[in-house]
Tab-separated table of C-alpha atoms and ligand atoms in Angstrom:
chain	number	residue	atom	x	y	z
A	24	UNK	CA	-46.902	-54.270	82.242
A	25	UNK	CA	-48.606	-57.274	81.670
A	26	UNK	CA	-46.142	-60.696	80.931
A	27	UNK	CA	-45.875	-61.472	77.239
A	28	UNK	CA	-48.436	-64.862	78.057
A	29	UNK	CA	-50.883	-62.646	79.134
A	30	UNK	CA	-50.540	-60.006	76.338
A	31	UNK	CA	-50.367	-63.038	73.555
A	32	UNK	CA	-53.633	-64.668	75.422
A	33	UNK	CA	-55.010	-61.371	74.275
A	34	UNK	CA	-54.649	-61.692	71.109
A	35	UNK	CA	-51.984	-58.928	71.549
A	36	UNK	CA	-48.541	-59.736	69.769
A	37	UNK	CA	-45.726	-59.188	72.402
A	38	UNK	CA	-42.279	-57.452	71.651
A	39	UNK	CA	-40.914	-60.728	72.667
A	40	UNK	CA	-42.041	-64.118	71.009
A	41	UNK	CA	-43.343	-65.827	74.640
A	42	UNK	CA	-42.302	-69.726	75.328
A	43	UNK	CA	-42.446	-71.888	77.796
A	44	UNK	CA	-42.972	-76.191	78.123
A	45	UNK	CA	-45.633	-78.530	78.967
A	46	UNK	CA	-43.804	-81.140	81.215
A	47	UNK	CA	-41.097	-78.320	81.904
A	48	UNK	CA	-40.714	-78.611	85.232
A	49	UNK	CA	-40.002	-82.645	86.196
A	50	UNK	CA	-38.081	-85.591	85.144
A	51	UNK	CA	-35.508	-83.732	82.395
A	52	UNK	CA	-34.449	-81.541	85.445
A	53	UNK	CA	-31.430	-82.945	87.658
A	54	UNK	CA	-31.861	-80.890	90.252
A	55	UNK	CA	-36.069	-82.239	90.117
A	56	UNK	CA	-34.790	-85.638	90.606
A	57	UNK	CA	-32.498	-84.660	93.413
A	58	UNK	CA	-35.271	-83.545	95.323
A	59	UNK	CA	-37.905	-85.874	94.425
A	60	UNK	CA	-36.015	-88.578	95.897
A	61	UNK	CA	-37.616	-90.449	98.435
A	62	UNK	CA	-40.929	-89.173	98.364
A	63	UNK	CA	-43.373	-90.346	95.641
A	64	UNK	CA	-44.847	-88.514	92.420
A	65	UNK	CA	-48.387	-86.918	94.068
A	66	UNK	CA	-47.280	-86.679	97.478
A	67	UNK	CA	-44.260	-84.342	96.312
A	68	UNK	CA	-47.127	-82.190	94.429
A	69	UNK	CA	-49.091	-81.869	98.237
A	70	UNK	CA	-46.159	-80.494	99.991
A	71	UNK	CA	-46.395	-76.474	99.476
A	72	UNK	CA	-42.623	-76.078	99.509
A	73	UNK	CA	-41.483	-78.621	97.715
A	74	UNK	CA	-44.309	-78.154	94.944
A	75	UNK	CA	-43.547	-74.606	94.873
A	76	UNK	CA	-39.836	-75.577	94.561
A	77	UNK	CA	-40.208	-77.394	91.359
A	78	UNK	CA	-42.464	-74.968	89.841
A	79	UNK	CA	-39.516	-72.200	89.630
A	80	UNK	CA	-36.999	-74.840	89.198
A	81	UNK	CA	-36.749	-74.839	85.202
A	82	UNK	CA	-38.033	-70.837	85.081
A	83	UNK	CA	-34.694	-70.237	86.734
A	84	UNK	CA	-32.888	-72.578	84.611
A	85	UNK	CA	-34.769	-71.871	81.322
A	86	UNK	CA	-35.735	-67.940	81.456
A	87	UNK	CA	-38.706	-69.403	79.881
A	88	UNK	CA	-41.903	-66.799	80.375
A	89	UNK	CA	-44.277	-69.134	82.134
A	90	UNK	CA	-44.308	-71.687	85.433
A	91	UNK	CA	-47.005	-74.080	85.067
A	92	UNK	CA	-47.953	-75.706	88.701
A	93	UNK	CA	-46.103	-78.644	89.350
A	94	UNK	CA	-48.924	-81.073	89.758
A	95	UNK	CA	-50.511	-83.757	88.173
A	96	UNK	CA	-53.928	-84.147	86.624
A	97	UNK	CA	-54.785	-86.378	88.809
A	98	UNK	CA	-54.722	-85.033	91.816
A	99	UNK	CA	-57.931	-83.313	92.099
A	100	UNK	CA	-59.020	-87.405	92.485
A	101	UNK	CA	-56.897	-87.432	95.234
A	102	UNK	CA	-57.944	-84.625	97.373
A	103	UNK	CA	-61.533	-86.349	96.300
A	104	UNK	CA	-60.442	-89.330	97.913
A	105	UNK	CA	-60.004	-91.663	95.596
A	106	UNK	CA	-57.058	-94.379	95.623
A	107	UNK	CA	-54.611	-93.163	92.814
A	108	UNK	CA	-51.289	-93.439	92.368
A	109	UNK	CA	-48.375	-92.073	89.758
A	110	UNK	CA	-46.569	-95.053	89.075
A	111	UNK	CA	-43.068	-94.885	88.177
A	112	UNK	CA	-42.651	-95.980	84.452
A	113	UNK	CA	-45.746	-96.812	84.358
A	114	UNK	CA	-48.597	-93.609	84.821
A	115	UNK	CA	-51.733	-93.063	87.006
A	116	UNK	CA	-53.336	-96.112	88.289
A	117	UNK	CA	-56.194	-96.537	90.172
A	118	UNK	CA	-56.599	-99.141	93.013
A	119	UNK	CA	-60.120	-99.987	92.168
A	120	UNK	CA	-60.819	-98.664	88.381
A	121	UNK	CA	-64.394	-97.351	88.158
A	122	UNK	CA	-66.400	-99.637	85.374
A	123	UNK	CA	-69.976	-100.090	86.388
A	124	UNK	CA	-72.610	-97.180	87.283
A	125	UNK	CA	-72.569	-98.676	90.958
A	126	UNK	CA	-69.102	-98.114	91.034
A	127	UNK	CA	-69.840	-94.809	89.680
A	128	UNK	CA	-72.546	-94.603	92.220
A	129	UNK	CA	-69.534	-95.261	95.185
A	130	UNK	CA	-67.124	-92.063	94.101
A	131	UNK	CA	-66.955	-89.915	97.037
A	132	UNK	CA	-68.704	-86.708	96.426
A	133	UNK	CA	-66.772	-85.002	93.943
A	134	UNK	CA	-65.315	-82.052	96.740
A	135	UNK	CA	-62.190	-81.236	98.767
A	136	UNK	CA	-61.631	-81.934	102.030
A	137	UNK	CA	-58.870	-79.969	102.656
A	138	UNK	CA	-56.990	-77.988	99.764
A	139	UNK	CA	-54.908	-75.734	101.975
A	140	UNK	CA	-51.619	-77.184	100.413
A	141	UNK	CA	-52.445	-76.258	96.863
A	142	UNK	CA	-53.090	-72.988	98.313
A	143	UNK	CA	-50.187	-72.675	100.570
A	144	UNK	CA	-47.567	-74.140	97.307
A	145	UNK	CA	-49.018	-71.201	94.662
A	146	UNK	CA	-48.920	-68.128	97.473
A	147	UNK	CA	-44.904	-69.115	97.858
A	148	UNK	CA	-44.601	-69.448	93.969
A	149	UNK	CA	-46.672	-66.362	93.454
A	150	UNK	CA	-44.086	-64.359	95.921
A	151	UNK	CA	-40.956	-65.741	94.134
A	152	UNK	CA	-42.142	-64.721	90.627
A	153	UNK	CA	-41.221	-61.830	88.779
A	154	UNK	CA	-43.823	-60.388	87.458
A	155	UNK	CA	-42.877	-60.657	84.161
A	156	UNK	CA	-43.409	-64.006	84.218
A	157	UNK	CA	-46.836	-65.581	83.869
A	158	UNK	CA	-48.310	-68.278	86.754
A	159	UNK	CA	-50.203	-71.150	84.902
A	160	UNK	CA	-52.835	-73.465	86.425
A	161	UNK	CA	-54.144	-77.015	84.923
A	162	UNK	CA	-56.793	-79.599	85.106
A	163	UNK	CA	-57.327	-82.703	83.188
A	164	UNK	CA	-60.476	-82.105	81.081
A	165	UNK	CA	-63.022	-85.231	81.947
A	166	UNK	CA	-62.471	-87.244	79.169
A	167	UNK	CA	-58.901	-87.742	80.037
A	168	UNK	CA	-59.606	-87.722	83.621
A	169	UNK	CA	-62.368	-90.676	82.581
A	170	UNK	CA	-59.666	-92.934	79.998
A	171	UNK	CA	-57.290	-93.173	83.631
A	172	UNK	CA	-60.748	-93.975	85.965
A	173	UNK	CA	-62.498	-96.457	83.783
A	174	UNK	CA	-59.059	-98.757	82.197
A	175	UNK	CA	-57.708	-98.056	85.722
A	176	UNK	CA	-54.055	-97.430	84.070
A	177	UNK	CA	-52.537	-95.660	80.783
A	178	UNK	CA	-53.681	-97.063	77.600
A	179	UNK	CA	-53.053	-96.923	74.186
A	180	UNK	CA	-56.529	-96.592	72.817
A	181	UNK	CA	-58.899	-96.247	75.725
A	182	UNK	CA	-61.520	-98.861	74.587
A	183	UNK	CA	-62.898	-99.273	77.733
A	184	UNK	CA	-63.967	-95.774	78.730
A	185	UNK	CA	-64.832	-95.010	74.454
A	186	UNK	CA	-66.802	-98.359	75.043
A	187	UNK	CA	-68.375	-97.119	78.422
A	188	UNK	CA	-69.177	-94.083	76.196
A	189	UNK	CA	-71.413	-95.776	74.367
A	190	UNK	CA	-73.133	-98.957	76.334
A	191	UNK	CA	-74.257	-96.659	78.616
A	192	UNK	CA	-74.916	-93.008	78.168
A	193	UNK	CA	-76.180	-92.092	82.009
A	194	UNK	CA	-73.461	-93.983	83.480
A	195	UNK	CA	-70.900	-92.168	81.324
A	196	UNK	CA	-72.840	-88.759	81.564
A	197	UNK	CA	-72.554	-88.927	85.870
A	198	UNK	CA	-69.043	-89.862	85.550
A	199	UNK	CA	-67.869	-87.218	83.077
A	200	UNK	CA	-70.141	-84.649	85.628
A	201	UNK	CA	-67.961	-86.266	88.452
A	202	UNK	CA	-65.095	-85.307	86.492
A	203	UNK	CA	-65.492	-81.998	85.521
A	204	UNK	CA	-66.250	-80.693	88.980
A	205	UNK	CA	-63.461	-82.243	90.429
A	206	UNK	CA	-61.189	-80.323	87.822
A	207	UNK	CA	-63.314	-77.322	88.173
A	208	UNK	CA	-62.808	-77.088	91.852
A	209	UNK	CA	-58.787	-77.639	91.284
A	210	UNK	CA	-58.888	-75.313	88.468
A	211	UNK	CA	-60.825	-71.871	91.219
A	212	UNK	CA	-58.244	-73.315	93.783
A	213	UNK	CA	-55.175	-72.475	91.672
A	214	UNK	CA	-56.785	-69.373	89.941
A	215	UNK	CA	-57.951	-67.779	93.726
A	216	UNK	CA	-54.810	-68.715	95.070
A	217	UNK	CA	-52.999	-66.604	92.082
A	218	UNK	CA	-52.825	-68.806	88.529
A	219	UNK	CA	-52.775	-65.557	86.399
A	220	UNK	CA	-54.427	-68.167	83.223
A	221	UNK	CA	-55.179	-72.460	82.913
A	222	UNK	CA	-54.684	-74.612	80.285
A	223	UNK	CA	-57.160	-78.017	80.153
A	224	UNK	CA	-55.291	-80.876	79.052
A	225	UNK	CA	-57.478	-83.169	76.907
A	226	UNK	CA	-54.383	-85.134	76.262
A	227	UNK	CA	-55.654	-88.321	75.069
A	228	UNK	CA	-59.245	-86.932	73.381
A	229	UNK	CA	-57.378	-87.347	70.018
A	230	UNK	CA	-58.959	-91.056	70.253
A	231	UNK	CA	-62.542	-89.601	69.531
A	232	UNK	CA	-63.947	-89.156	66.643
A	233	UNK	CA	-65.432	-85.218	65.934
A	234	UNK	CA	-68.782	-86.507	65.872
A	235	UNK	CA	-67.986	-88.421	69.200
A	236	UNK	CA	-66.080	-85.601	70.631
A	237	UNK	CA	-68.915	-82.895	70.337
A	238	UNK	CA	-71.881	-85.084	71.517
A	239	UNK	CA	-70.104	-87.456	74.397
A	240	UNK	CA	-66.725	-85.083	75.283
A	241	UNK	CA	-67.403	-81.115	75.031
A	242	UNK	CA	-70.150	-80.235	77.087
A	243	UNK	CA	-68.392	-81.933	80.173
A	244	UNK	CA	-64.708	-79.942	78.893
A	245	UNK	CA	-67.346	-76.837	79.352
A	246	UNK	CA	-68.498	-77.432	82.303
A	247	UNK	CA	-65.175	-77.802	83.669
A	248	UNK	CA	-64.196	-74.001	82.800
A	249	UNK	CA	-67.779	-72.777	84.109
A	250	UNK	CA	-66.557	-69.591	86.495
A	251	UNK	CA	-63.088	-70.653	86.101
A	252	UNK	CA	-61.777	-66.857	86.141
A	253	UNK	CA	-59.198	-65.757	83.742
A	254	UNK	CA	-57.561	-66.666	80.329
A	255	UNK	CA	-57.960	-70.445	79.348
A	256	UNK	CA	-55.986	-72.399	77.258
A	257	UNK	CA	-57.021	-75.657	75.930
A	258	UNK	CA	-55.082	-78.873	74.897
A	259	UNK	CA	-55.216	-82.159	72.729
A	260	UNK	CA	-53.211	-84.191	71.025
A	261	UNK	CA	-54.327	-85.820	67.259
A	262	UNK	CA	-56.882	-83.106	67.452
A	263	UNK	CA	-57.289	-81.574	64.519
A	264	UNK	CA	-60.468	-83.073	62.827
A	265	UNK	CA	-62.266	-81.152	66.113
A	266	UNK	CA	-59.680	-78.067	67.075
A	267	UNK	CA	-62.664	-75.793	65.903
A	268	UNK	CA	-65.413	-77.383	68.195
A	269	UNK	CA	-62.559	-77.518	71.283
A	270	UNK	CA	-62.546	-73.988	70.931
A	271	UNK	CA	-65.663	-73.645	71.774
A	272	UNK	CA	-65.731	-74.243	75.470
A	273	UNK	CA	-64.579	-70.470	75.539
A	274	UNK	CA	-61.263	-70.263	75.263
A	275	UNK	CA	-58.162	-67.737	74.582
A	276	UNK	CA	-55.527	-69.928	73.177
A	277	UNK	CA	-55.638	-73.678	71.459
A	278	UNK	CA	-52.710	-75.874	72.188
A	279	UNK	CA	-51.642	-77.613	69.005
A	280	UNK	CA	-49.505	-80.919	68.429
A	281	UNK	CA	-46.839	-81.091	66.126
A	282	UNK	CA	-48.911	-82.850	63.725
A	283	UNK	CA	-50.818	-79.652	62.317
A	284	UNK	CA	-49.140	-76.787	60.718
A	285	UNK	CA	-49.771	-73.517	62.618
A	286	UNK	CA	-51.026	-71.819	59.346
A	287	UNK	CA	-53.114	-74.451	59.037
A	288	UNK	CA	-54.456	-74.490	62.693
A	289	UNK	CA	-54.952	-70.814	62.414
A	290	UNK	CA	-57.083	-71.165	59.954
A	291	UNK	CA	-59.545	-73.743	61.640
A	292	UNK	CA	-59.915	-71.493	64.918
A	293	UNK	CA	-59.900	-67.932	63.357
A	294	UNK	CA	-59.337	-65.327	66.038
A	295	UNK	CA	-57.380	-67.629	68.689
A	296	UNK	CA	-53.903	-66.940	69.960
A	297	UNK	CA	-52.247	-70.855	68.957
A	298	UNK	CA	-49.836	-72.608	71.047
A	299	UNK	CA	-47.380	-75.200	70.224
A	300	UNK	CA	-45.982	-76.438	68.094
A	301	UNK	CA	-42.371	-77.529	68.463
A	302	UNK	CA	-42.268	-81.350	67.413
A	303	UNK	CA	-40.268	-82.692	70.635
A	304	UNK	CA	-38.124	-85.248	68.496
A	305	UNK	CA	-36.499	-82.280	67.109
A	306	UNK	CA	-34.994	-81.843	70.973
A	307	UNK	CA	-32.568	-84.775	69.702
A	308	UNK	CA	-31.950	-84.005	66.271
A	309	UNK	CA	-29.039	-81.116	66.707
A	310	UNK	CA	-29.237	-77.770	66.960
A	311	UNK	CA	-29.039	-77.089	62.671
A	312	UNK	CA	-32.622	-79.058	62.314
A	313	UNK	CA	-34.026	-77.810	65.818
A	314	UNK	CA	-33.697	-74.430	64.684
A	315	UNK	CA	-34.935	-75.091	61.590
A	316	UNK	CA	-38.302	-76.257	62.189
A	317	UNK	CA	-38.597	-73.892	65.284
A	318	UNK	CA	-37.967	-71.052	62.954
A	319	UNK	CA	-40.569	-72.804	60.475
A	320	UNK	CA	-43.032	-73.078	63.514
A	321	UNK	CA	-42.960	-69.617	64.769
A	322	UNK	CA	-42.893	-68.412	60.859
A	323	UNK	CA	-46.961	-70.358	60.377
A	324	UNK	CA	-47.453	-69.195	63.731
A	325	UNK	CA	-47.413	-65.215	62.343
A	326	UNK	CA	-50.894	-66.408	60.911
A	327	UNK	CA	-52.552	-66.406	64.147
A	328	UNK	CA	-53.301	-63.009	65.915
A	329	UNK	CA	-50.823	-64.426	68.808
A	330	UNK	CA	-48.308	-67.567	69.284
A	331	UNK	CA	-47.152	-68.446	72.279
A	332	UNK	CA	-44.371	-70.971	71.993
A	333	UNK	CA	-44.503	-74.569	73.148
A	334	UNK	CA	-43.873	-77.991	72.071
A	335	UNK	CA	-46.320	-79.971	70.631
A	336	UNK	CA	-46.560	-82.101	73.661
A	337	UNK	CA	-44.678	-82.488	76.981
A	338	UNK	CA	-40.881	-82.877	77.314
A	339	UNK	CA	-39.739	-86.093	77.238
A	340	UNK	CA	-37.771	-87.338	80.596
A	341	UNK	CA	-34.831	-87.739	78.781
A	342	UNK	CA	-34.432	-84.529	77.104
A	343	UNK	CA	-31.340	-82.558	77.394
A	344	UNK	CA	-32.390	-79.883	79.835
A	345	UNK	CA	-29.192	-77.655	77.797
A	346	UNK	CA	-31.015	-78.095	74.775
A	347	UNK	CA	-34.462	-76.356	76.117
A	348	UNK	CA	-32.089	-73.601	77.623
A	349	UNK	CA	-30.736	-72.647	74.207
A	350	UNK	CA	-33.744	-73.040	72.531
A	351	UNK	CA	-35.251	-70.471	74.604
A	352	UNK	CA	-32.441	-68.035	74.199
A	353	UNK	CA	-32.920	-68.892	70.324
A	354	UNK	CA	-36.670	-67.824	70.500
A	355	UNK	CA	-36.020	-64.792	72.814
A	356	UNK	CA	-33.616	-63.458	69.875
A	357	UNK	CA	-35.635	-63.547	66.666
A	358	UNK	CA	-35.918	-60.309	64.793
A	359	UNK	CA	-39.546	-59.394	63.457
A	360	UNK	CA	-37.726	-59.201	59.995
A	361	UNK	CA	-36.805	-63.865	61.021
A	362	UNK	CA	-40.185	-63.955	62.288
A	363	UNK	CA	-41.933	-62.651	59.078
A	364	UNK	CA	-39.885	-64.065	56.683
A	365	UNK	CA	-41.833	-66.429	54.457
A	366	UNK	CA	-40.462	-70.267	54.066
A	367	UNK	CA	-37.012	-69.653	55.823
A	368	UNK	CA	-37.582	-72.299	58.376
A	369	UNK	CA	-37.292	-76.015	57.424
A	370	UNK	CA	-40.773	-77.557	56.909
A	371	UNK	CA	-41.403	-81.103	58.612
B	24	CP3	O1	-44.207	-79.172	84.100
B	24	CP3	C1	-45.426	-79.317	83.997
B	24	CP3	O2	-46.014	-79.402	82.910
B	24	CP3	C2	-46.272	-79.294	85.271
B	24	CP3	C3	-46.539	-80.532	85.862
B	24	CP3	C4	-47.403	-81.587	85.200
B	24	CP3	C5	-47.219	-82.951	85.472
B	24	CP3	N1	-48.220	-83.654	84.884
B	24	CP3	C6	-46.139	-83.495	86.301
B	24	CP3	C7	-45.778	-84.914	86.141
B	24	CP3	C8	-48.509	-81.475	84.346
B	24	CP3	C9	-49.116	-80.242	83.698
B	24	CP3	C10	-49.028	-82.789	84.171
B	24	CP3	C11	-50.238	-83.093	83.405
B	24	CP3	C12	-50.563	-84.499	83.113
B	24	CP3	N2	-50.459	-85.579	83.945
B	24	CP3	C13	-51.143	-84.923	81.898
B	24	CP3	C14	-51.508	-84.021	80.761
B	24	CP3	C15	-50.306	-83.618	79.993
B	24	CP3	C16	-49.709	-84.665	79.116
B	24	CP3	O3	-48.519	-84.930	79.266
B	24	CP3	O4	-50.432	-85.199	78.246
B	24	CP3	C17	-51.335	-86.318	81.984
B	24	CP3	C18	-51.898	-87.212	80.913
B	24	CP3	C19	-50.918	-86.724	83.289
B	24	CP3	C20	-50.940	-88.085	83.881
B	24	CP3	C21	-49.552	-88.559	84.095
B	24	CP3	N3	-48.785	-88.189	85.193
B	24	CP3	C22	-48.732	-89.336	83.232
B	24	CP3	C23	-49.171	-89.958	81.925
B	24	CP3	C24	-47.467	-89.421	83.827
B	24	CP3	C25	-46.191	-90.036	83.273
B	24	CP3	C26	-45.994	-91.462	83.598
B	24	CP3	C27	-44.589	-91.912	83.194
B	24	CP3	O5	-43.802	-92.179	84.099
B	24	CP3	O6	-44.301	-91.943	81.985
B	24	CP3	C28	-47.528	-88.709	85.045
B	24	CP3	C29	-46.418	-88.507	85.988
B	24	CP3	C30	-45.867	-87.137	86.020
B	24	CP3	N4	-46.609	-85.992	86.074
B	24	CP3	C31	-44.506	-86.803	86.089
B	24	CP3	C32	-44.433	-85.412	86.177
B	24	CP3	C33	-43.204	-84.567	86.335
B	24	CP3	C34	-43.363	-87.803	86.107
B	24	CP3	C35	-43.170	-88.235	87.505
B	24	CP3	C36	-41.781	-88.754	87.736
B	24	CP3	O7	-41.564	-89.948	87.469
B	24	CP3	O8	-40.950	-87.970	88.204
């Protein structure tokens, strides 16, 4: 029997609504931080056991029906050879941020030396799954990938990489081609060494605009998925003027924010399973308005051939891990006659 995420990325409705969390596994998790201690963000995500560790960590805790790979979307740089860091508080940063085409021109070639630990962390989570439960891989798409290389550190608005974009097209074009085969590559590691589906994060593409998006963003987000085996699920926040043209890198599923209603997003990509949408400052308003909108989510979500639950971006680090565990049980025990009902939930 297939898991319920695999069913759903079929456009096949489940028995049982499926839901798990971006950013699940990490920072809200005590038993995360007691581990992580003493050894920084990206080198805990290149040590198989430890990496493996914190991938079951909040299935066990949560029941929820999918572990994503604890990694981080940059590390494909990293096995590249490039200097990055996670900074704590702060984000990626890059030791020398890449502005120019000659710096462009200095990336290391855009392959792994040595990926044996990203290999050796999925076969232990692979054997510790049930099979019930689905095994999700990532990448960074390149535009997201690009806003961390060219400001060198998180930003609000990415003006240097959208102005990059623009001043020069061939400069922009090799480094969203460096990009994309760096998260290709990471994205056939995790899916030969047993990722049953991926999700591409465009996290930040939300600061394009559609016309922007299509000619500057989405063939590079395709060429990431080229031979990339397997269901695909793809992600953005402040998306929605371009959810229909992010669908179509060939996907299964499109990861929504909290800012569009599912009925609404179901209607822009007609045919694809939809993901989200849980807004995640709902985590700290109680459990009488959590349930609510959830209930209100999963109700839109009915328009879509499949929903898989999520929130509409990752969990914050100082969510109440409790909270997620009930929330889950609170999913896991809907009726079809509370997941048809019309305008029960509480609209946001
Ligand atoms: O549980 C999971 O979702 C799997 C692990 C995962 C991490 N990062 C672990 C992580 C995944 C899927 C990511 C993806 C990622 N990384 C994205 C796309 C998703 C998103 O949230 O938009 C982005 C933009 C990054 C880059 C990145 N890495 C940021 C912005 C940060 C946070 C910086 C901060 O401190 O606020 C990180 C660090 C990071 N990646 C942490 C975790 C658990 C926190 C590290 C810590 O301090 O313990």
């Amino acid at each position: 029997m297939k898991s319920t995420i695999l069913q759903a990325l079929d456009q096949v409705r489940p028995e049982r609504l499926p839901v798990w969390f971006m950013r699940q596994a990490g920072r809200s998790l005590p038993e995360y931080r007691k581990l992580r201690r003493g050894t920084t963000m990206l080198d805990s995500c290149l040590i198989p056991e430890m990496a493996a560790e914190i991938t079951l960590q909040p299935v066990r805790r949560h029941d929820v029906d999918a572990a994503i790979f604890f990694s981080d979307i940059m590390i494909p740089l990293r096995l590249a050879g490039v200097d990055v860091e996670i900074q704590p508080g702060v984000g990626p940063v890059l030791e020398n941020p890449i502005r120019t085409r000659a710096e462009v021109e200095k990336l290391p070639a855009p392959t792994f030396e040595d990926a044996s630990m990203i290999t050796a962390a999925l076969k232990i989570i692979r054997d510790e799954l049930s099979a019930h439960k689905a095994l999700l891989g990532f990448a960074g798409a390149p535009f997201t990938l690009a806003a961390y290389m060219v400001e060198g550190r998180p930003s609000k608005d990415h003006l240097r990489a959208r102005a990059l974009m623009y001043a020069d097209p061939k400069t922009w074009d090799q480094l969203m081609t460096w990009a994309a085969k760096v998260s290709n590559l990471f994205l056939k590691v995790q899916v030969d060494a047993g990722a049953d589906a991926v999700q591409l994060f465009d996290s930040w593409a939300g600061s394009l605009s559609r016309n922007s998006y299509v000619s500057h963003v989405l063939p590079y987000s395709k060429m990431t998925l080229e031979g990339v085996a397997g269901p695909r699920i793809h992600f953005g926040t402040n998306t929605a003027p371009f959810l229909d043209a992010m669908a179509e890198v060939g996907v299964n599923a499109i990861g929504v924010d909290h800012r569009t209603p599912l009925d609404e997003a179901a209607k822009l990509v007609p045919g694809l399973t939809l993901q989200g949408n849980i807004d995640p400052a709902m985590l700290f308003a109680g459990e009488d308005a959590l349930h609510g909108h959830a209930l209100d989510v999963i109700q839109r979500g009915q328009r879509a051939p499949a929903h898989i639950v999520n929130l509409g971006h990752g969990v914050p680090k100082d969510a109440d891990p409790g909270v997620l565990t009930e929330l889950v049980a609170f999913i896991h025990s809907l009726t079809p006659e509370q997941l048809n009902a019309e305008h029960e939930g509480v609209s946001i």
